Amino acid sequence: MWNGLIRNTLLGTRGADIRREARTVGTGGNGVPRLRLSPLPHALRVGALLAYLVGSAGALAESALFSPRFDGDPQWFRRSIVLPKGPRTEILPTSTFQPASGAGNTGFDSSGKRKAKGKDKSKAGEKVPLPSRYGSPEGNPLAPTRLAVPRLPIGVERKGASPYYVGPEIIITELPVRRRVLPDEAPFDPTGIQVGAFNFKPAIELTGGYDTNPARTQNATPSWYSVVAPELKFNSNWDRHEFTGDLRGSYYTYEELPSQNRPNVDSKLTGRVDVTRDTRIDLETKFLIGTDNPGSPNIQAGLARLPIFTTWGGTAGLGHRFNRFDIATKGGAERTVYQDSTFTDGTTASNEDRNYNRYNLQLRGSYEVSPATKPFMEVGTDRRVHDLDVDFSGLRRNSVGGYVKAGTTFEFTRIITGDIAVGWLERHYEDPTLQKLAGLTIDGSLTWVASALTTAKLIATTRADESRVFGVSGVFTREVTLQIDHAFRRWLLATFKVLYGNDDYVGSNRDDNRYSVSAAITYKLTRDLWLKSEYRHEWLRSSEPGSNYNADVFLVGLRAQR
């Protein structure tokens, strides 16, 4: 284009301004024509050409400076962005959108094609999306469709393998609602020591006090005293079967009255063997050490120390459950042995006539009306055989006894719970001069939860004990105890207790009424250490002259447990 322009400018296309002069160069009249231009037209043409060239360069510079060019023009952007290529990435196909011919970079469409009608204008209030800065969605090099897709790093070259990596499915589950931790209802109770499948709860109490009448006689002699009382409880944590133990012991030491020093042991082991889901074997053993209660007519006068008796034995039973009906039977045997009596003058006396064996058998049936109500009926019999057929008083004290009782367990809205049984007891002796022992029996316990801090408990018991008093068949004993516990704080517990007991010496006119009122407070320092104190007033009113007494007991102790 530029060559043609220069040629036309310099030579001229119309021939009006061109002069040709022919000269003959050489001989023979043959000459070579030569083009010759006049100087003035030549200068004018050269100047016009230079002016045109200068104007074209300025127009191009001005057009490039003020031309409308978008920063995100796809054609401009593609010249500056080079996407990487490699075995781990793959570029998706680019858009087929191309501007029309002659549009330049202004967006003008010179193709003359009919454009599709646009969508209706947005309604009032609707947000109209802003136009893309790239001119079209496909022009965005960072759009999701143009990003690199990673492939599976392992096995991508395997034939038939998927070229895309599919990650593991992520399951987002809702976090569980954190529940509020309930406060410990017994923050100061012992937790025990876990050994294998057993939980052991050892404890020991060290008590010191003052007793105004340790011997419980009409002529009182006060004395300071101390008590050491260890104990151990344990239970198994098996899925089936059960084995529990309750071992308690104590020893009383009086400074002014050593004759009243005495031990006390009450130990019991129980076990249950689950033969089947409904059949079980019940086992129990016991071991007792004690003396006659102070003030008892069984105690001889002038003793240097109280004679100690020992009782040991066990029972075995079989129980079966027929749906809601449960029936159980058990039998057992035990032996009681007394030490010889030692008097203050150094003499001794045998208590062999008090030694005896006891054999018992009982049958119990119950029906579960509801989980809280379970009526039952129980019958039992026992036989007592002494080592000596005739005691030192000339009486034959071997006997046979039996009882029957009926009752139920109950629960009223979990505020009042307990059990009660009413029955009849009889005991017949081989010696015809000994009167039959018989009477109404009431056994049970009632617990009333008055509030979260106050609990009241009522306990009733009935039993028949042996006696060595001449002409007395036995002692028919009934006791009723009312105990109220109130927690001022979780660590401060107050206990108020009232006891009434009646001892009926069958075969004689003696009838004793025993009373006791006590108040105690327990300060729980920690789970392992408690501080205890108690005041107790006891008195007895008897139909036998010279047997009444009064006693006041003060004590303070420390209990260590685990």
Coordinates of C-alpha atoms in Angstrom, one line a residue, residues 17-411:
D17 CA 2.7 16.8 -15.3
I18 CA 5.2 14.4 -16.7
R19 CA 7.7 15.3 -19.3
R20 CA 9.6 12.7 -21.1
E21 CA 12.7 13.6 -23.0
A22 CA 14.4 11.0 -25.0
R23 CA 18.0 11.0 -25.7
T24 CA 19.9 8.8 -27.8
V25 CA 22.8 7.2 -26.1
G26 CA 25.2 5.5 -28.4
T27 CA 25.4 5.3 -32.2
G28 CA 23.0 4.2 -34.9
G29 CA 20.2 6.3 -33.7
N30 CA 19.3 3.8 -30.9
G31 CA 18.8 5.7 -27.7
V32 CA 17.5 4.8 -24.1
P33 CA 14.7 7.1 -23.0
R34 CA 15.2 8.7 -19.5
L35 CA 12.5 10.1 -17.2
R36 CA 13.2 13.6 -15.9
L37 CA 11.0 15.5 -13.5
S38 CA 10.9 19.2 -13.0
P39 CA 12.3 20.3 -9.6
L40 CA 9.3 22.3 -8.4
P41 CA 6.6 19.6 -8.7
H42 CA 9.0 17.1 -7.2
A43 CA 9.6 19.2 -4.1
L44 CA 5.8 19.8 -3.7
R45 CA 5.1 16.1 -3.9
V46 CA 7.8 15.2 -1.3
G47 CA 6.5 17.8 1.1
A48 CA 2.9 16.5 0.8
L49 CA 4.1 13.0 1.5
L50 CA 6.0 14.0 4.7
A51 CA 2.9 15.9 5.9
Y52 CA 0.7 13.0 5.4
L53 CA 3.0 10.6 7.2
V54 CA 3.3 12.9 10.2
G55 CA -0.4 13.3 10.5
S56 CA -1.1 9.6 10.3
A57 CA 1.4 8.9 13.1
G58 CA -0.2 11.5 15.4
A59 CA -3.7 10.1 14.7
L60 CA -2.6 6.6 15.6
A61 CA -1.0 7.8 18.8
E62 CA -4.1 9.8 19.7
S63 CA -6.4 6.8 18.9
A64 CA -4.4 4.5 21.1
L65 CA -4.4 7.0 24.0
F66 CA -8.2 7.8 24.1
S67 CA -9.6 4.5 22.7
P68 CA -12.2 2.8 25.1
R69 CA -10.4 -0.3 26.3
F70 CA -11.6 -2.4 29.2
D71 CA -9.1 -3.8 31.7
G72 CA -10.8 -7.2 31.6
D73 CA -11.1 -7.4 27.8
P74 CA -10.8 -11.1 27.0
Q75 CA -8.6 -10.5 23.9
W76 CA -6.3 -8.2 25.9
F77 CA -6.2 -10.5 28.9
R78 CA -5.4 -13.6 26.9
R79 CA -2.2 -12.0 25.6
S80 CA -1.0 -11.5 29.2
I81 CA -2.2 -14.6 31.1
V82 CA -0.7 -18.0 30.4
L83 CA -2.2 -20.8 32.4
P84 CA 0.1 -23.6 33.4
K85 CA -0.2 -27.0 31.8
G86 CA 0.9 -30.3 33.3
P87 CA 0.0 -33.9 34.0
R88 CA -1.9 -33.0 37.2
T89 CA -4.1 -30.2 35.8
E90 CA -6.6 -30.0 32.9
I91 CA -7.9 -26.8 31.4
L92 CA -11.6 -26.9 30.6
P93 CA -12.7 -25.8 27.1
T94 CA -12.8 -22.0 26.6
S95 CA -15.9 -20.2 25.6
T96 CA -17.0 -20.0 21.9
F97 CA -18.1 -16.4 22.3
Q98 CA -16.3 -14.1 19.8
P99 CA -16.9 -10.5 19.1
A100 CA -18.3 -9.5 15.6
S101 CA -16.1 -8.3 12.8
G102 CA -15.1 -4.7 13.0
A103 CA -16.1 -4.4 16.6
G104 CA -12.6 -3.5 17.7
N105 CA -12.4 -3.1 21.3
T106 CA -15.4 -0.9 21.8
G107 CA -18.0 -3.6 21.8
F108 CA -19.7 -2.3 18.5
D109 CA -21.3 -5.1 16.4
S110 CA -20.9 -4.5 12.7
S111 CA -22.1 -7.9 11.5
G112 CA -25.7 -6.7 10.9
K113 CA -27.2 -9.7 12.6
R114 CA -30.5 -9.4 14.3
K115 CA -30.1 -9.5 18.1
A116 CA -32.3 -11.6 20.3
K117 CA -34.8 -9.6 22.4
G118 CA -33.6 -9.1 25.9
K119 CA -35.5 -10.0 29.0
D120 CA -38.1 -7.8 30.5
K121 CA -36.8 -5.0 32.6
S122 CA -36.6 -5.7 36.3
K123 CA -39.5 -4.9 38.5
A124 CA -39.3 -2.0 40.8
G125 CA -37.5 -2.8 44.0
E126 CA -35.5 -5.8 42.5
K127 CA -31.8 -5.6 42.5
V128 CA -30.3 -5.7 39.1
P129 CA -27.0 -7.6 39.0
L130 CA -24.0 -5.4 37.8
P131 CA -22.5 -6.3 34.5
S132 CA -19.5 -8.5 34.5
R133 CA -16.2 -6.7 34.4
Y134 CA -15.0 -9.3 31.9
G135 CA -17.7 -8.7 29.3
S136 CA -19.1 -12.2 29.7
P137 CA -19.0 -15.1 32.2
E138 CA -16.7 -17.1 30.0
G139 CA -14.2 -14.3 29.9
N140 CA -13.4 -14.6 33.6
P141 CA -10.2 -16.7 33.8
L142 CA -10.7 -17.4 37.5
A143 CA -14.3 -18.7 37.0
P144 CA -14.9 -22.2 38.6
T145 CA -15.3 -23.7 35.1
R146 CA -11.7 -22.6 34.2
L147 CA -10.0 -23.7 37.4
A148 CA -7.6 -26.7 37.4
V149 CA -9.1 -29.9 38.7
P150 CA -6.7 -32.1 40.6
R151 CA -6.4 -35.7 39.7
L152 CA -5.9 -38.8 41.8
P153 CA -2.2 -38.9 42.5
I154 CA -2.1 -42.6 42.7
G155 CA -3.3 -44.8 39.9
V156 CA -4.1 -42.0 37.4
E157 CA -2.2 -43.8 34.6
R158 CA -4.1 -47.0 35.2
K159 CA -6.3 -47.9 32.2
G160 CA -10.0 -47.3 32.9
A161 CA -9.3 -45.2 36.0
S162 CA -11.2 -42.1 36.6
P163 CA -9.2 -38.9 35.8
Y164 CA -10.8 -37.1 38.7
Y165 CA -10.1 -37.6 42.4
V166 CA -13.2 -38.3 44.4
G167 CA -12.5 -37.5 48.1
P168 CA -14.1 -39.4 51.0
E169 CA -17.7 -38.4 51.8
I170 CA -17.7 -36.0 54.7
I171 CA -20.7 -36.4 57.0
I172 CA -21.3 -33.4 59.3
T173 CA -23.3 -34.5 62.3
E174 CA -24.7 -32.2 64.9
L175 CA -22.8 -31.9 68.1
P176 CA -24.6 -33.4 71.0
V177 CA -26.2 -31.0 73.4
R178 CA -24.1 -30.6 76.5
R179 CA -26.3 -31.6 79.4
R180 CA -26.0 -29.8 82.7
V181 CA -24.1 -31.9 85.2
L182 CA -26.3 -32.8 88.1
P183 CA -25.0 -32.1 91.6
D184 CA -23.8 -35.0 93.7
E185 CA -26.6 -35.8 96.2
A186 CA -24.1 -37.3 98.6
P187 CA -20.8 -35.3 98.2
F188 CA -19.5 -36.4 101.6
D189 CA -20.3 -40.1 101.5
P190 CA -17.3 -42.5 101.1
T191 CA -16.7 -43.8 97.6
G192 CA -14.8 -47.0 98.6
I193 CA -11.8 -48.8 97.2
Q194 CA -12.2 -50.7 94.0
V195 CA -10.3 -54.0 94.0
G196 CA -11.1 -56.2 91.0
A197 CA -14.8 -56.8 91.0
F198 CA -15.3 -55.7 94.6
N199 CA -15.8 -52.3 96.2
F200 CA -14.5 -52.1 99.8
K201 CA -15.5 -49.4 102.3
P202 CA -13.3 -49.5 105.4
A203 CA -13.9 -47.2 108.3
I204 CA -12.8 -46.7 111.9
E205 CA -14.3 -44.6 114.7
L206 CA -12.4 -43.4 117.8
T207 CA -14.7 -42.1 120.5
G208 CA -14.1 -40.7 123.9
G209 CA -16.9 -39.9 126.4
Y210 CA -18.2 -39.8 129.9
D211 CA -20.9 -42.2 131.3
T212 CA -22.6 -41.4 134.6
N213 CA -23.8 -45.0 135.1
P214 CA -21.8 -47.6 133.0
A215 CA -23.2 -50.6 135.0
R216 CA -26.8 -49.4 134.7
T217 CA -27.6 -50.0 138.3
Q218 CA -29.4 -48.0 141.0
N219 CA -26.2 -47.1 142.7
A220 CA -24.4 -45.3 139.9
T221 CA -20.6 -45.0 139.5
P222 CA -19.5 -42.6 136.7
S223 CA -16.5 -43.2 134.5
W224 CA -14.7 -41.9 131.5
Y225 CA -14.6 -44.4 128.7
S226 CA -13.3 -44.8 125.1
V227 CA -14.5 -46.8 122.2
V228 CA -12.6 -48.2 119.2
A229 CA -15.0 -49.3 116.4
P230 CA -13.6 -50.6 113.1
E231 CA -15.8 -51.7 110.3
L232 CA -15.6 -53.0 106.7
K233 CA -18.3 -53.2 104.1
F234 CA -17.9 -54.7 100.6
N235 CA -20.0 -55.8 97.7
S236 CA -19.4 -57.4 94.3
N237 CA -20.0 -55.9 90.9
W238 CA -20.8 -59.0 89.0
D239 CA -23.4 -59.1 86.2
R240 CA -24.7 -62.3 87.8
H241 CA -24.6 -63.6 91.3
E242 CA -23.8 -61.4 94.3
F243 CA -21.6 -61.4 97.4
T244 CA -21.7 -58.8 100.1
G245 CA -20.2 -58.4 103.6
D246 CA -20.8 -56.2 106.6
L247 CA -18.2 -56.6 109.3
R248 CA -18.5 -54.4 112.5
G249 CA -16.7 -54.5 115.8
S250 CA -16.1 -52.3 118.8
Y251 CA -14.4 -52.4 122.2
Y252 CA -15.5 -50.4 125.3
T253 CA -12.9 -49.5 127.9
Y254 CA -13.9 -47.9 131.2
E255 CA -11.3 -46.2 133.4
E256 CA -13.1 -46.4 136.8
L257 CA -15.0 -49.7 136.1
P258 CA -12.8 -52.2 134.3
S259 CA -15.4 -54.9 135.0
Q260 CA -17.6 -53.2 132.3
N261 CA -15.0 -53.5 129.6
R262 CA -16.6 -55.6 126.8
P263 CA -16.2 -56.4 123.1
N264 CA -18.9 -56.4 120.5
V265 CA -18.7 -58.0 117.0
D266 CA -21.5 -58.2 114.5
S267 CA -20.5 -59.7 111.1
K268 CA -22.6 -61.0 108.3
L269 CA -21.7 -62.4 104.8
T270 CA -24.5 -62.9 102.2
G271 CA -24.4 -64.5 98.8
R272 CA -26.7 -65.2 95.9
V273 CA -26.1 -67.7 93.2
D274 CA -28.3 -67.2 90.1
V275 CA -28.9 -70.7 88.8
T276 CA -31.3 -69.5 86.1
R277 CA -33.1 -66.3 85.4
D278 CA -35.8 -67.2 87.8
T279 CA -34.1 -69.6 90.2
R280 CA -31.5 -68.6 92.9
I281 CA -29.6 -70.0 95.8
D282 CA -29.4 -67.7 98.9
L283 CA -26.5 -68.2 101.3
E284 CA -25.7 -66.4 104.6
T285 CA -23.2 -66.7 107.5
K286 CA -22.9 -64.7 110.7
F287 CA -20.5 -64.3 113.5
L288 CA -21.4 -62.5 116.8
I289 CA -19.4 -61.7 119.9
G290 CA -21.0 -59.9 122.9
T291 CA -22.1 -59.9 126.5
D292 CA -25.4 -59.5 128.3
N293 CA -26.6 -55.9 128.4
P294 CA -25.6 -53.9 131.5
G295 CA -28.4 -54.0 134.1
S296 CA -29.7 -57.4 132.8
P297 CA -30.9 -59.9 135.5
N298 CA -28.8 -62.5 133.7
I299 CA -25.6 -60.9 135.0
Q300 CA -24.3 -62.4 138.2
A301 CA -23.3 -60.3 141.2
G302 CA -19.6 -59.8 142.0
L303 CA -18.2 -60.4 138.5
A304 CA -14.7 -59.3 137.8
R305 CA -15.6 -59.0 134.1
L306 CA -18.7 -59.7 132.0
P307 CA -18.7 -63.3 130.4
I308 CA -18.5 -63.2 126.7
F309 CA -20.6 -65.3 124.4
T310 CA -19.9 -66.3 120.8
T311 CA -22.5 -67.1 118.1
W312 CA -21.7 -68.4 114.7
G313 CA -23.8 -70.2 112.0
G314 CA -25.3 -70.0 108.6
T315 CA -28.3 -70.5 106.4
A316 CA -28.9 -71.8 102.9
G317 CA -32.1 -71.3 100.8
L318 CA -33.6 -71.8 97.4
G319 CA -35.9 -69.4 95.7
H320 CA -37.9 -69.4 92.5
R321 CA -39.9 -66.8 90.7
F322 CA -43.1 -67.7 88.8
N323 CA -43.8 -64.5 86.9
R324 CA -45.0 -62.2 89.8
F325 CA -45.2 -64.8 92.4
D326 CA -42.0 -65.6 94.3
I327 CA -41.4 -68.4 96.8
A328 CA -38.4 -69.1 98.9
T329 CA -37.4 -71.6 101.6
K330 CA -34.3 -71.7 103.8
G331 CA -32.8 -73.6 106.6
G332 CA -30.0 -72.9 109.0
A333 CA -28.1 -73.8 112.1
E334 CA -26.1 -71.8 114.6
R335 CA -24.3 -72.4 117.9
T336 CA -23.9 -70.1 121.0
V337 CA -21.2 -70.7 123.6
Y338 CA -20.6 -68.7 126.8
Q339 CA -17.3 -68.2 128.7
D340 CA -16.9 -69.1 132.3
S341 CA -17.8 -66.3 134.8
T342 CA -14.9 -64.8 136.8
F343 CA -15.6 -63.2 140.1
T344 CA -13.8 -60.5 142.0
D345 CA -12.7 -63.0 144.7
G346 CA -10.8 -65.0 142.0
T347 CA -13.4 -67.9 141.7
T348 CA -15.0 -69.0 138.5
A349 CA -18.3 -70.5 137.6
S350 CA -19.2 -72.5 134.5
N351 CA -21.9 -71.3 132.0
E352 CA -22.1 -74.6 130.2
D353 CA -25.8 -74.9 130.8
R354 CA -26.3 -71.8 128.7
N355 CA -24.7 -73.2 125.6
Y356 CA -27.1 -74.4 123.0
N357 CA -27.6 -75.2 119.3
R358 CA -30.4 -73.7 117.2
Y359 CA -31.9 -75.2 114.1
N360 CA -34.4 -73.3 112.0
L361 CA -36.6 -73.6 108.9
Q362 CA -38.8 -71.0 107.2
L363 CA -40.9 -70.6 104.1
R364 CA -41.9 -67.3 102.5
G365 CA -44.1 -66.4 99.5
S366 CA -44.8 -63.0 98.0
Y367 CA -46.7 -61.5 95.1
E368 CA -45.6 -58.4 93.2
V369 CA -48.7 -56.3 92.7
S370 CA -46.5 -53.4 91.5
P371 CA -42.8 -52.6 91.8
A372 CA -43.5 -50.7 95.0
T373 CA -46.1 -53.0 96.5
K374 CA -45.3 -56.6 97.3
P375 CA -47.5 -58.5 99.9
F376 CA -45.9 -61.5 101.5
M377 CA -46.5 -64.2 104.1
E378 CA -43.9 -66.1 106.1
V379 CA -43.9 -69.0 108.4
G380 CA -41.0 -70.5 110.4
T381 CA -40.1 -72.9 113.1
D382 CA -36.9 -73.5 115.2
R383 CA -35.6 -75.8 117.8
R384 CA -33.1 -75.0 120.6
V385 CA -31.1 -77.8 122.1
H386 CA -28.9 -77.1 125.1
D387 CA -25.6 -78.9 125.9
L388 CA -27.1 -79.9 129.3
D389 CA -30.6 -81.3 129.3
V390 CA -31.1 -79.9 132.8
D391 CA -29.5 -76.6 133.8
F392 CA -27.9 -75.7 137.1
S393 CA -31.3 -74.7 138.4
G394 CA -32.9 -78.1 137.6
L395 CA -34.9 -76.9 134.6
R396 CA -35.2 -78.5 131.2
R397 CA -34.8 -75.5 128.8
N398 CA -34.9 -77.2 125.5
S399 CA -37.7 -75.7 123.4
V400 CA -39.6 -75.6 120.1
G401 CA -41.0 -72.5 118.7
G402 CA -42.8 -71.2 115.6
Y403 CA -44.2 -68.0 114.1
V404 CA -46.4 -66.8 111.3
K405 CA -46.6 -63.3 109.9
A406 CA -48.0 -61.4 107.0
G407 CA -47.2 -58.0 105.6
T408 CA -46.3 -56.0 102.6
T409 CA -43.8 -53.5 101.2
F410 CA -45.2 -50.2 100.0
E411 CA -44.3 -46.9 98.5

